[in-house]
CSV table of C-alpha atoms in Angstrom, one decimal:
chain,number,residue,atom,x,y,z
N,197,MET,CA,-17.0,6.2,84.7
N,198,GLU,CA,-18.4,8.1,81.7
N,199,VAL,CA,-21.1,7.1,79.2
N,200,ASP,CA,-18.8,6.6,76.3
N,201,GLU,CA,-16.7,4.0,78.5
N,202,ILE,CA,-19.7,1.6,79.0
N,203,LYS,CA,-21.0,-1.2,76.9
N,204,PHE,CA,-24.3,-0.8,75.4
N,205,GLY,CA,-25.5,-4.4,76.4
N,206,PRO,CA,-25.2,-3.7,80.3
N,207,LEU,CA,-26.7,-0.2,79.7
N,208,LEU,CA,-29.8,-1.6,78.1
N,209,TYR,CA,-30.2,-4.4,80.6
N,210,ARG,CA,-30.1,-1.8,83.6
N,211,SER,CA,-32.3,0.5,81.5
N,212,LEU,CA,-35.0,-2.4,81.0
N,213,LEU,CA,-34.8,-3.3,84.7
N,214,ALA,CA,-35.4,0.2,85.9
N,215,GLY,CA,-38.1,0.6,83.3
N,216,VAL,CA,-40.0,-2.5,84.5
N,217,ILE,CA,-39.8,-1.4,88.1
N,218,ALA,CA,-41.0,2.3,87.3
N,219,THR,CA,-43.9,1.2,85.2
N,220,ALA,CA,-44.9,-1.3,88.3
N,221,ILE,CA,-44.8,1.8,90.4
N,222,LEU,CA,-46.4,4.5,88.2
N,223,PHE,CA,-49.6,2.4,86.8
N,224,PRO,CA,-50.8,1.9,90.6
N,225,PHE,CA,-50.1,5.5,91.0
N,226,HIS,CA,-52.1,6.8,88.0
N,227,TYR,CA,-54.9,4.1,88.8
N,228,LEU,CA,-55.3,5.4,92.5
N,229,MET,CA,-54.9,9.1,91.1
N,230,ARG,CA,-58.2,8.5,89.1
N,231,ILE,CA,-59.9,6.9,92.1
N,232,VAL,CA,-59.1,9.6,94.6
N,233,ALA,CA,-59.6,12.5,92.2
N,234,SER,CA,-63.3,11.9,92.1
N,235,PHE,CA,-63.6,12.3,95.8
N,236,PRO,CA,-64.0,16.2,95.6
N,237,GLY,CA,-66.6,16.0,93.2
N,238,LEU,CA,-69.1,13.8,95.5
N,239,ASP,CA,-72.0,15.3,97.1
N,240,HIS,CA,-70.6,16.5,100.5
N,241,PHE,CA,-73.1,19.1,101.3
N,242,SER,CA,-76.4,17.2,101.6
N,243,SER,CA,-76.2,17.8,105.3
N,244,PHE,CA,-74.2,19.9,107.8
N,245,GLU,CA,-72.6,16.6,109.2
N,246,SER,CA,-71.3,15.4,105.9
N,247,ALA,CA,-70.1,18.9,105.1
N,248,THR,CA,-68.2,18.9,108.4
N,249,LEU,CA,-66.8,15.5,107.8
N,250,PHE,CA,-65.6,16.7,104.4
N,251,PHE,CA,-63.8,19.6,105.9
N,252,LEU,CA,-62.1,17.5,108.5
N,253,ILE,CA,-61.1,15.1,105.7
N,254,LEU,CA,-59.5,17.9,103.8
N,255,PHE,CA,-57.6,19.2,106.8
N,256,LEU,CA,-56.6,15.7,107.9
N,257,LEU,CA,-55.1,15.1,104.1
N,258,GLY,CA,-53.3,18.5,104.1
N,259,TYR,CA,-52.0,18.1,107.7
N,260,LEU,CA,-50.5,14.5,106.9
N,261,GLN,CA,-49.0,15.6,103.7
N,262,LEU,CA,-47.1,18.7,105.0
N,263,SER,CA,-46.3,16.8,108.2
N,264,ALA,CA,-44.5,14.2,106.2
N,265,ILE,CA,-42.7,16.8,104.0
N,266,ILE,CA,-41.6,18.9,107.1
N,267,LEU,CA,-40.4,15.8,109.1
N,268,LEU,CA,-38.8,14.0,106.3
N,269,ARG,CA,-37.5,16.8,104.3
N,270,ASP,CA,-38.7,15.6,101.0
N,271,ARG,CA,-40.2,17.6,98.1
N,272,ASN,CA,-41.5,17.0,94.7
N,273,GLU,CA,-38.4,18.1,92.9
N,274,SER,CA,-37.7,18.1,89.2
N,275,SER,CA,-35.3,15.6,87.4
N,276,GLU,CA,-33.0,18.4,86.6
N,277,VAL,CA,-32.7,19.2,90.4
N,278,LEU,CA,-32.2,15.6,91.4
N,279,SER,CA,-29.5,15.3,88.8
N,280,THR,CA,-27.8,18.6,90.1
N,281,PHE,CA,-28.0,17.0,93.6
N,282,ILE,CA,-26.2,13.7,92.4
N,283,GLY,CA,-23.6,15.9,90.5
N,284,ILE,CA,-22.7,17.8,93.9
N,285,GLY,CA,-22.6,14.5,96.1
N,286,VAL,CA,-25.8,14.8,97.9
N,287,HIS,CA,-27.0,11.4,99.2
N,288,VAL,CA,-30.5,10.8,97.9
N,289,GLU,CA,-32.9,8.3,99.7
N,290,TYR,CA,-34.4,6.9,96.7
N,291,VAL,CA,-37.0,4.4,98.3
N,292,LYS,CA,-38.2,7.0,100.9
N,293,ASP,CA,-38.5,9.6,98.3
N,294,ILE,CA,-40.7,7.5,96.1
N,295,VAL,CA,-43.0,6.5,98.9
N,296,VAL,CA,-43.4,10.0,100.2
N,297,ILE,CA,-44.1,11.5,96.6
N,298,PHE,CA,-46.3,8.5,96.0
N,299,LEU,CA,-48.6,9.2,99.2
N,300,CYS,CA,-48.4,12.9,99.1
N,301,CYS,CA,-49.6,13.3,95.7
N,302,LEU,CA,-52.4,11.1,96.4
N,303,CYS,CA,-53.4,13.4,99.1
N,304,SER,CA,-53.4,16.4,96.8
N,305,PHE,CA,-55.5,14.8,94.3
N,306,ALA,CA,-58.1,13.8,96.9
N,307,SER,CA,-58.2,17.3,98.1
N,308,GLY,CA,-58.9,18.7,94.5
N,309,LEU,CA,-55.8,20.8,94.2
N,310,ALA,CA,-54.9,22.4,91.0
N,311,LEU,CA,-51.9,19.8,90.6
N,312,GLY,CA,-51.1,16.8,88.1
N,313,ALA,CA,-49.7,13.6,88.2
N,314,GLU,CA,-47.3,14.1,85.3
N,315,ALA,CA,-44.3,15.7,87.0
N,316,PRO,CA,-44.4,13.4,90.1
N,317,SER,CA,-44.4,10.5,87.4
N,318,VAL,CA,-41.3,11.9,85.9
N,319,PHE,CA,-39.7,12.4,89.1
N,320,MET,CA,-40.5,8.8,90.6
N,321,SER,CA,-39.4,7.3,87.3
N,322,SER,CA,-36.3,9.5,87.6
N,323,LEU,CA,-35.7,8.2,91.1
N,324,VAL,CA,-36.1,4.6,90.1
N,325,PHE,CA,-33.5,5.0,87.2
N,326,GLY,CA,-31.2,6.9,89.5
N,327,ALA,CA,-31.4,4.2,92.1
N,328,ILE,CA,-30.7,1.3,89.7
N,329,PHE,CA,-27.8,3.3,87.9
N,330,THR,CA,-26.2,4.4,91.3
N,331,TRP,CA,-26.5,0.9,92.8
N,332,LEU,CA,-25.2,-1.0,89.7
N,333,TYR,CA,-22.7,1.5,88.3
N,334,LYS,CA,-21.5,3.5,91.4
N,335,SER,CA,-20.8,6.4,88.9
N,336,PRO,CA,-22.3,10.0,89.5
N,337,ALA,CA,-22.0,10.5,85.5
N,338,MET,CA,-24.0,7.2,85.0
N,339,SER,CA,-26.7,8.2,87.6
N,340,LYS,CA,-27.3,11.4,85.9
N,341,ALA,CA,-27.7,9.5,82.6
N,342,GLY,CA,-30.1,7.0,84.3
N,343,ILE,CA,-32.0,10.0,85.7
N,344,ARG,CA,-32.4,11.4,82.1
N,345,VAL,CA,-33.7,8.1,80.9
N,346,GLY,CA,-36.0,7.9,83.9
N,347,GLY,CA,-37.5,11.3,83.0
N,348,ALA,CA,-38.3,10.1,79.6
N,349,ILE,CA,-40.1,7.0,80.8
N,350,GLY,CA,-42.0,8.9,83.3
N,351,PHE,CA,-43.2,11.3,81.1
N,352,SER,CA,-44.2,8.9,78.3
N,353,LEU,CA,-46.2,6.6,80.9
N,354,ALA,CA,-47.9,9.7,82.2
N,355,PHE,CA,-49.3,10.6,78.9
N,356,HIS,CA,-49.1,7.1,77.6
N,357,ASN,CA,-47.1,8.5,74.8
N,358,PRO,CA,-43.6,7.2,73.9
N,359,LEU,CA,-43.0,10.2,71.6
N,360,ALA,CA,-43.9,12.7,74.2
N,361,GLY,CA,-41.4,11.0,76.7
N,362,LEU,CA,-38.5,11.1,74.3
N,363,ALA,CA,-39.3,14.9,73.2
N,364,ASN,CA,-39.4,15.9,76.8
N,365,SER,CA,-36.2,14.4,77.8
N,366,PHE,CA,-34.0,14.7,74.9
N,367,ALA,CA,-35.5,17.3,72.2
N,368,ILE,CA,-34.3,20.4,74.0
N,369,ASN,CA,-30.5,19.1,74.4
N,370,ILE,CA,-30.1,16.9,71.6
N,371,PHE,CA,-28.0,19.4,69.4
N,372,HIS,CA,-25.6,20.4,71.9
N,373,ARG,CA,-25.2,16.9,73.4
N,374,ALA,CA,-24.7,15.2,69.8
N,375,LYS,CA,-21.0,15.6,69.8
N,376,LYS,CA,-20.8,13.3,73.2
N,377,LYS,CA,-19.5,10.0,71.9
N,378,GLY,CA,-21.7,8.0,74.1
N,379,GLU,CA,-24.9,9.9,73.7
N,380,TRP,CA,-26.2,7.5,70.9
N,381,LYS,CA,-26.2,4.5,73.7
N,382,ILE,CA,-28.5,6.6,76.0
N,383,ILE,CA,-30.8,7.7,73.2
N,384,LEU,CA,-31.0,4.2,71.8
N,385,SER,CA,-31.5,2.4,75.2
N,386,SER,CA,-34.3,5.0,76.2
N,387,CYS,CA,-36.2,4.3,73.0
N,388,ILE,CA,-36.1,0.7,73.5
N,389,THR,CA,-37.0,1.2,77.1
N,390,VAL,CA,-39.8,3.4,76.2
N,391,LEU,CA,-41.3,1.0,73.7
N,392,LEU,CA,-41.0,-2.0,76.4
N,393,THR,CA,-42.6,0.1,79.1
N,394,HIS,CA,-45.5,1.5,76.8
N,395,PHE,CA,-46.4,-2.3,76.0
N,396,LEU,CA,-46.1,-3.4,79.9
N,397,TYR,CA,-48.2,-0.3,80.7
N,398,SER,CA,-50.7,-1.1,78.2
N,399,LEU,CA,-51.0,-4.8,79.4
N,400,PHE,CA,-51.9,-3.3,83.0
N,401,ARG,CA,-54.3,-1.0,81.6
N,402,TYR,CA,-56.2,-3.7,79.8
N,403,TRP,CA,-56.1,-5.8,83.0
N,404,ALA,CA,-57.6,-3.1,85.2
N,405,TYR,CA,-60.1,-1.5,82.6
N,406,ARG,CA,-60.9,-4.8,80.7
N,407,ASP,CA,-64.5,-4.2,80.8
N,408,SER,CA,-64.1,-0.5,79.0
N,409,PHE,CA,-62.2,-2.3,76.2
N,410,GLY,CA,-64.2,-5.4,75.6
N,411,SER,CA,-63.2,-7.5,72.5
N,412,ALA,CA,-61.1,-4.2,71.2
N,413,TRP,CA,-58.2,-5.2,73.3
N,414,TRP,CA,-56.0,-3.2,71.0
N,415,ARG,CA,-57.4,0.0,72.3
N,416,ALA,CA,-55.3,-0.5,75.4
N,417,LEU,CA,-52.0,0.2,73.3
N,418,VAL,CA,-53.6,3.5,72.0
N,419,PHE,CA,-52.8,6.7,74.0
N,420,HIS,CA,-55.6,6.9,76.5
N,421,ASP,CA,-56.5,10.4,75.9
N,422,TYR,CA,-57.5,9.9,72.5
N,423,ASN,CA,-60.1,12.2,71.1
N,424,GLN,CA,-62.0,11.0,68.2
N,425,ALA,CA,-63.5,14.4,67.3
N,426,LEU,CA,-60.1,15.7,66.3
N,427,GLY,CA,-60.0,13.2,63.4
N,428,GLN,CA,-62.8,14.8,61.7
N,429,PHE,CA,-60.6,17.9,60.6
N,430,ASP,CA,-58.7,17.3,57.4
N,431,LEU,CA,-56.2,19.4,55.9
N,432,ALA,CA,-58.4,20.8,53.2
N,433,ARG,CA,-60.6,22.3,55.8
N,434,LEU,CA,-58.0,24.4,57.3
N,435,ALA,CA,-58.4,27.1,54.8
N,436,ASN,CA,-61.5,28.1,56.7
N,437,VAL,CA,-59.4,28.8,59.8
N,438,TRP,CA,-56.3,30.0,58.4
N,439,TRP,CA,-55.9,32.5,61.1
N,440,LEU,CA,-55.1,29.7,63.6
N,441,ALA,CA,-51.5,30.0,62.1
N,442,PHE,CA,-51.3,33.4,64.3
N,443,LEU,CA,-52.1,31.6,67.6
N,444,PRO,CA,-48.5,32.5,69.0
N,445,LEU,CA,-49.5,36.2,68.9
N,446,ILE,CA,-51.8,35.3,71.8
N,447,THR,CA,-50.4,32.2,73.6
N,448,MET,CA,-46.6,33.7,73.7
N,449,PRO,CA,-47.8,36.8,75.7
N,450,LEU,CA,-50.2,34.7,77.8
N,451,SER,CA,-47.5,32.2,78.8
N,452,TYR,CA,-45.1,35.2,79.6
N,453,ILE,CA,-47.4,36.5,82.0
N,454,TYR,CA,-48.4,33.1,83.3
N,455,VAL,CA,-44.7,32.4,84.1
N,456,LYS,CA,-43.9,35.7,85.5
N,457,LEU,CA,-47.0,35.8,87.9
N,458,GLY,CA,-46.5,32.1,88.8
N,459,SER,CA,-42.8,32.7,89.7
N,460,LEU,CA,-43.6,35.7,91.6
N,461,ALA,CA,-46.4,33.8,93.7
N,462,ARG,CA,-43.7,31.0,94.3
N,463,LYS,CA,-41.3,33.6,95.5
N,464,TYR,CA,-43.5,35.0,98.2
N,465,LEU,CA,-45.3,32.0,99.1
N,466,TRP,CA,-43.0,29.0,99.1
N,467,GLN,CA,-40.9,29.8,101.9
N,468,ASP,CA,-39.2,27.3,104.4
N,469,ASN,CA,-40.7,28.3,107.6
N,470,GLY,CA,-43.7,27.5,110.0
N,471,ILE,CA,-45.8,30.5,108.7
N,472,SER,CA,-45.6,29.3,105.0
N,473,TYR,CA,-46.5,25.8,105.8
N,474,LEU,CA,-49.3,26.9,108.0
N,475,LEU,CA,-50.7,29.1,105.3
N,476,SER,CA,-50.5,26.4,102.7
N,477,LEU,CA,-52.5,24.3,105.1
N,478,VAL,CA,-55.1,26.8,106.0
N,479,CYS,CA,-55.6,28.3,102.6
N,480,GLY,CA,-55.6,25.1,100.8
N,481,VAL,CA,-58.4,23.6,103.0
N,482,LEU,CA,-60.4,26.7,102.9
N,483,LEU,CA,-60.1,27.1,99.1
N,484,CYS,CA,-60.7,23.4,98.5
N,485,PHE,CA,-63.8,23.4,100.6
N,486,GLY,CA,-65.2,26.7,99.2
N,487,PHE,CA,-64.7,25.8,95.6
N,488,ALA,CA,-66.2,22.4,96.3
N,489,TYR,CA,-69.5,24.0,97.4
N,490,TYR,CA,-69.6,27.1,95.0
N,491,LEU,CA,-67.7,26.5,92.0
N,492,PRO,CA,-66.5,22.7,91.7
N,493,LYS,CA,-65.3,23.0,88.4
N,494,SER,CA,-62.4,25.2,89.6
N,495,LEU,CA,-60.9,22.0,91.4
N,496,GLY,CA,-58.9,19.1,90.2
N,497,THR,CA,-56.1,18.8,87.6
N,498,GLY,CA,-57.9,20.8,84.7
N,499,ALA,CA,-57.9,17.8,82.3
N,500,ALA,CA,-61.7,18.0,82.6
N,501,TYR,CA,-61.8,21.2,80.6
N,502,PHE,CA,-60.9,19.4,77.3
N,503,GLU,CA,-64.0,17.4,77.7
N,504,LEU,CA,-66.5,20.2,78.7
N,505,ILE,CA,-66.0,22.5,75.8
N,506,GLY,CA,-69.6,22.6,74.8
N,507,GLU,CA,-71.0,22.7,78.3
N,508,LEU,CA,-68.7,25.6,79.3
N,509,MET,CA,-69.5,27.6,76.0
N,510,GLU,CA,-72.9,27.7,77.3
N,511,TYR,CA,-71.8,29.8,80.3
N,512,THR,CA,-72.7,33.4,80.5
N,513,ILE,CA,-69.5,35.5,79.7
N,514,GLY,CA,-69.4,36.7,83.2
N,515,GLY,CA,-69.5,33.3,84.7
N,516,LEU,CA,-66.8,32.1,82.4
N,517,LEU,CA,-64.7,34.9,83.3
N,518,LEU,CA,-65.1,34.4,87.0
N,519,LEU,CA,-64.4,30.6,86.4
N,520,VAL,CA,-61.0,31.7,84.4
N,521,PHE,CA,-59.9,34.2,87.2
N,522,LEU,CA,-60.5,31.9,90.0
N,523,ARG,CA,-59.0,29.0,88.3
N,524,PHE,CA,-55.9,31.0,87.4
N,525,ALA,CA,-55.6,32.3,91.2
N,526,PHE,CA,-56.0,28.7,92.4
N,527,THR,CA,-53.6,27.3,90.0
N,528,LEU,CA,-50.9,29.7,91.2
N,529,PHE,CA,-51.6,29.1,94.8
N,530,SER,CA,-51.4,25.3,94.1
N,531,PHE,CA,-47.9,25.7,92.4
N,532,SER,CA,-46.8,28.0,95.1
N,533,SER,CA,-48.0,26.0,98.1
N,534,HIS,CA,-46.1,23.1,99.8
N,535,PHE,CA,-48.5,20.5,98.4
N,536,SER,CA,-47.1,17.8,96.1
N,537,GLY,CA,-48.1,17.6,92.6
N,538,GLY,CA,-47.0,18.7,89.2
N,539,ASN,CA,-47.9,21.7,86.9
N,540,ILE,CA,-48.0,20.2,83.4
N,541,ILE,CA,-51.8,19.2,83.2
N,542,PRO,CA,-53.0,22.1,85.2
N,543,SER,CA,-51.2,24.6,82.7
N,544,LEU,CA,-52.7,22.5,79.7
N,545,GLY,CA,-56.1,22.8,81.3
N,546,PHE,CA,-55.7,26.4,82.0
N,547,GLY,CA,-54.8,27.0,78.2
N,548,ALA,CA,-57.9,24.9,77.2
N,549,LEU,CA,-60.2,26.9,79.7
N,550,PHE,CA,-58.9,30.4,78.4
N,551,ALA,CA,-59.5,29.4,74.8
N,552,ILE,CA,-63.0,28.5,75.6
N,553,PHE,CA,-63.2,31.9,77.2
N,554,PHE,CA,-61.9,33.3,74.1
N,555,LEU,CA,-64.3,31.5,71.8
N,556,ARG,CA,-67.2,32.7,74.2
N,557,LEU,CA,-66.3,36.3,73.5
N,558,SER,CA,-66.7,35.7,69.8
N,559,PRO,CA,-68.6,32.3,69.2
N,560,SER,CA,-68.6,32.8,65.3
N,561,LEU,CA,-64.8,33.1,65.2
N,562,ALA,CA,-64.3,29.1,65.0
N,563,ASN,CA,-68.0,27.8,64.2
N,564,GLY,CA,-67.6,24.3,63.8
N,565,TYR,CA,-64.0,24.2,64.7
N,566,GLU,CA,-64.0,24.6,68.5
N,567,THR,CA,-62.4,21.4,69.4
N,568,LEU,CA,-59.5,22.1,67.1
N,569,PHE,CA,-59.1,25.6,68.4
N,570,VAL,CA,-59.0,24.7,72.0
N,571,TYR,CA,-56.6,21.8,71.6
N,572,ALA,CA,-54.4,24.1,69.3
N,573,PHE,CA,-54.5,26.8,71.6
N,574,ALA,CA,-53.7,24.8,74.8
N,575,LEU,CA,-50.9,23.0,73.1
N,576,SER,CA,-49.4,26.1,71.7
N,577,PHE,CA,-49.6,27.6,75.1
N,578,PHE,CA,-47.8,24.9,76.7
N,579,GLY,CA,-45.2,24.8,74.1
N,580,PHE,CA,-44.1,28.3,75.3
N,581,LEU,CA,-44.5,27.4,78.7
N,582,THR,CA,-41.8,24.6,78.3
N,583,GLY,CA,-39.7,26.3,75.7
N,584,ASN,CA,-39.8,22.8,73.8
N,585,GLY,CA,-41.1,23.2,70.3
N,586,LEU,CA,-41.3,19.6,69.6
N,587,LEU,CA,-43.1,18.6,72.7
N,588,PRO,CA,-46.7,20.0,71.8
N,589,LEU,CA,-46.4,18.3,68.4
N,590,ALA,CA,-45.5,15.0,70.1
N,591,LEU,CA,-48.5,15.6,72.5
N,592,VAL,CA,-50.9,15.7,69.5
N,593,PHE,CA,-50.7,12.1,69.5
N,594,SER,CA,-52.0,11.8,73.0
N,595,PHE,CA,-55.2,13.8,72.2
N,596,GLY,CA,-55.8,12.2,68.8
N,597,PHE,CA,-54.0,11.7,65.6
N,598,SER,CA,-55.0,14.9,63.9
N,599,PRO,CA,-52.7,15.9,60.9
N,600,ALA,CA,-54.5,19.2,61.0
N,601,LEU,CA,-53.7,19.9,64.5
N,602,LEU,CA,-50.0,19.1,63.7
N,603,VAL,CA,-50.2,21.7,61.0
N,604,VAL,CA,-51.9,24.3,62.9
N,605,LEU,CA,-49.3,23.9,65.9
N,606,LEU,CA,-46.1,24.2,63.4
N,607,PRO,CA,-45.9,28.1,63.8
N,608,SER,CA,-46.0,27.8,67.5
N,609,SER,CA,-43.5,24.9,67.7
N,610,LEU,CA,-41.2,27.1,65.5
N,611,ALA,CA,-41.6,30.1,67.6
N,612,ALA,CA,-41.4,28.3,70.9
N,613,THR,CA,-38.0,26.8,69.8
N,614,LEU,CA,-36.6,30.1,68.7
N,615,LEU,CA,-37.7,32.0,71.9
N,616,GLY,CA,-35.9,29.4,73.9
N,617,TYR,CA,-32.7,30.3,72.5
N,618,ARG,CA,-32.9,33.8,71.3
N,619,VAL,CA,-35.3,36.1,73.3
N,620,ARG,CA,-33.7,37.5,76.6
N,621,GLY,CA,-35.7,37.1,79.6
N,622,PHE,CA,-38.2,34.7,78.2
N,623,SER,CA,-38.1,31.7,80.5
N,624,SER,CA,-39.9,28.4,80.8
N,625,LEU,CA,-42.4,27.8,83.8
N,626,SER,CA,-40.3,25.0,85.4
N,627,ARG,CA,-37.2,27.1,85.0
N,628,ALA,CA,-38.7,30.3,86.5
N,629,LEU,CA,-40.0,28.3,89.5
N,630,ALA,CA,-36.7,26.8,90.1
N,631,HIS,CA,-35.1,30.4,90.0
N,632,SER,CA,-37.5,31.5,92.7
N,633,ASP,CA,-36.6,28.7,94.7
N,634,LEU,CA,-32.9,29.0,94.3
N,635,HIS,CA,-33.2,32.6,95.0
N,636,GLN,CA,-34.5,31.9,98.5
N,637,HIS,CA,-32.1,28.8,99.1
N,638,ALA,CA,-35.4,26.5,99.4
N,639,PHE,CA,-33.4,23.6,97.6
N,640,ALA,CA,-30.7,23.9,100.1
N,641,THR,CA,-32.9,23.8,103.1
N,642,SER,CA,-35.1,21.0,101.6
N,643,ARG,CA,-32.2,18.5,101.2
N,644,PHE,CA,-29.4,19.8,103.6
N,645,ARG,CA,-31.2,20.3,106.9
N,646,LEU,CA,-33.5,18.7,109.0
N,647,TYR,CA,-36.5,21.1,110.5
N,648,PRO,CA,-36.5,22.7,113.0
N,649,PHE,CA,-32.7,22.9,113.3
N,650,SER,CA,-31.4,26.4,113.9
N,651,ALA,CA,-29.0,27.9,111.8
N,652,ILE,CA,-25.8,26.7,113.7
N,653,ALA,CA,-27.0,23.2,113.4
N,654,GLU,CA,-27.6,23.6,109.8
N,655,GLN,CA,-24.0,24.8,109.1
N,656,ALA,CA,-22.9,21.8,111.0
N,657,VAL,CA,-24.6,19.4,108.8
N,658,LEU,CA,-23.4,21.3,105.7
N,659,LEU,CA,-19.9,21.0,106.9
N,660,LYS,CA,-20.1,17.3,107.7
N,661,ARG,CA,-21.5,16.6,104.2
N,662,THR,CA,-19.1,18.6,102.4
N,663,SER,CA,-16.3,16.8,104.1
N,664,GLN,CA,-17.7,13.6,102.9
N,665,LEU,CA,-17.7,14.7,99.1
């Protein structure tokens, strides 16, 4: 069954059903993530006993997470990889995958690793939609279509931004998919589902955080990372910072270096063997413990850097340079370890941190426009990392409705779009990491064999599954 063969009504019904289930899973995930993410920032070093207990908890969190991944052969894959598995006939255990990712990511957040909740949200939502579409349609083509819709829902809920979800899942492929007869059904059902899930998620937010909203209940519908400071910049004042139009000259090469080093680290650290898992466990525990004691601002998703612009600008240049370097190294390790989590917010956070360091070198460069510069730099950097020029523009609405920020990002958006199609060797971060994994057959081993099978047993499993296709 192909998309153009189905009726829109049943498609919308299945999409809405999956959207409700995905929202019911992702809101508790985000709620618990905010709670456990505060754990590394607590005072664990007031005594030797409390520090020892903290170290043991970090070890236990890492050990339990990696044990689950090793024994259950599950990973926090991308929606594209999941769709590929469906296409070649791999049996996906949807419920088990959701449970494992849900719990393992919470362990990562509680440890303070430089990993975010956005990519896991996209993947869990894709799993929900993949499951509903598989069970009700029993068609690989429709399962893959459901995964695309699920990716849009997961991204929109992670940022509480419907536009971002649609841009993330459909903007890149909209032109070459437009000729498909049934594509409009997928896009329209996605738009309706995104709006419904946004409203439902907002109700959950109001119920969970009612005290913070007070009588202004409507604020639960507004993007949750809204920054009022961005609204102070009007278009007329952009003449004072006209040079922001040339941000791509900095963010493009920075993203290129970031992607290349990230894929290189992934290639050598993310191996499917006992030594690699042990390295992730030992280094992860030691790094999280050491940073919690010496430099706690190196820990976490990196979202806090957007809120600490003024404080970080007061650092010495040497101190801020050290933070940038350690955070970059810690981020590369986190992406290349076997721990579960996403790279979206950590990458945005690193872009913000680097922008603050850039401003610290020349404080007069953006005098009075520091907030605008940091957000513009981070989003421009992120646009090149994804190769999706529309996505940073959509994310502007997550950080605050700012026409000035939209205008500043237009050159970066255009450059990122052109680079995605024309510049040879320029790759998005997700594609580069996936290429590194494919190069060492990590996807095959993560889904096709049960650790610690030998090579002979692995071939037997592959032959058996191939015969069932």
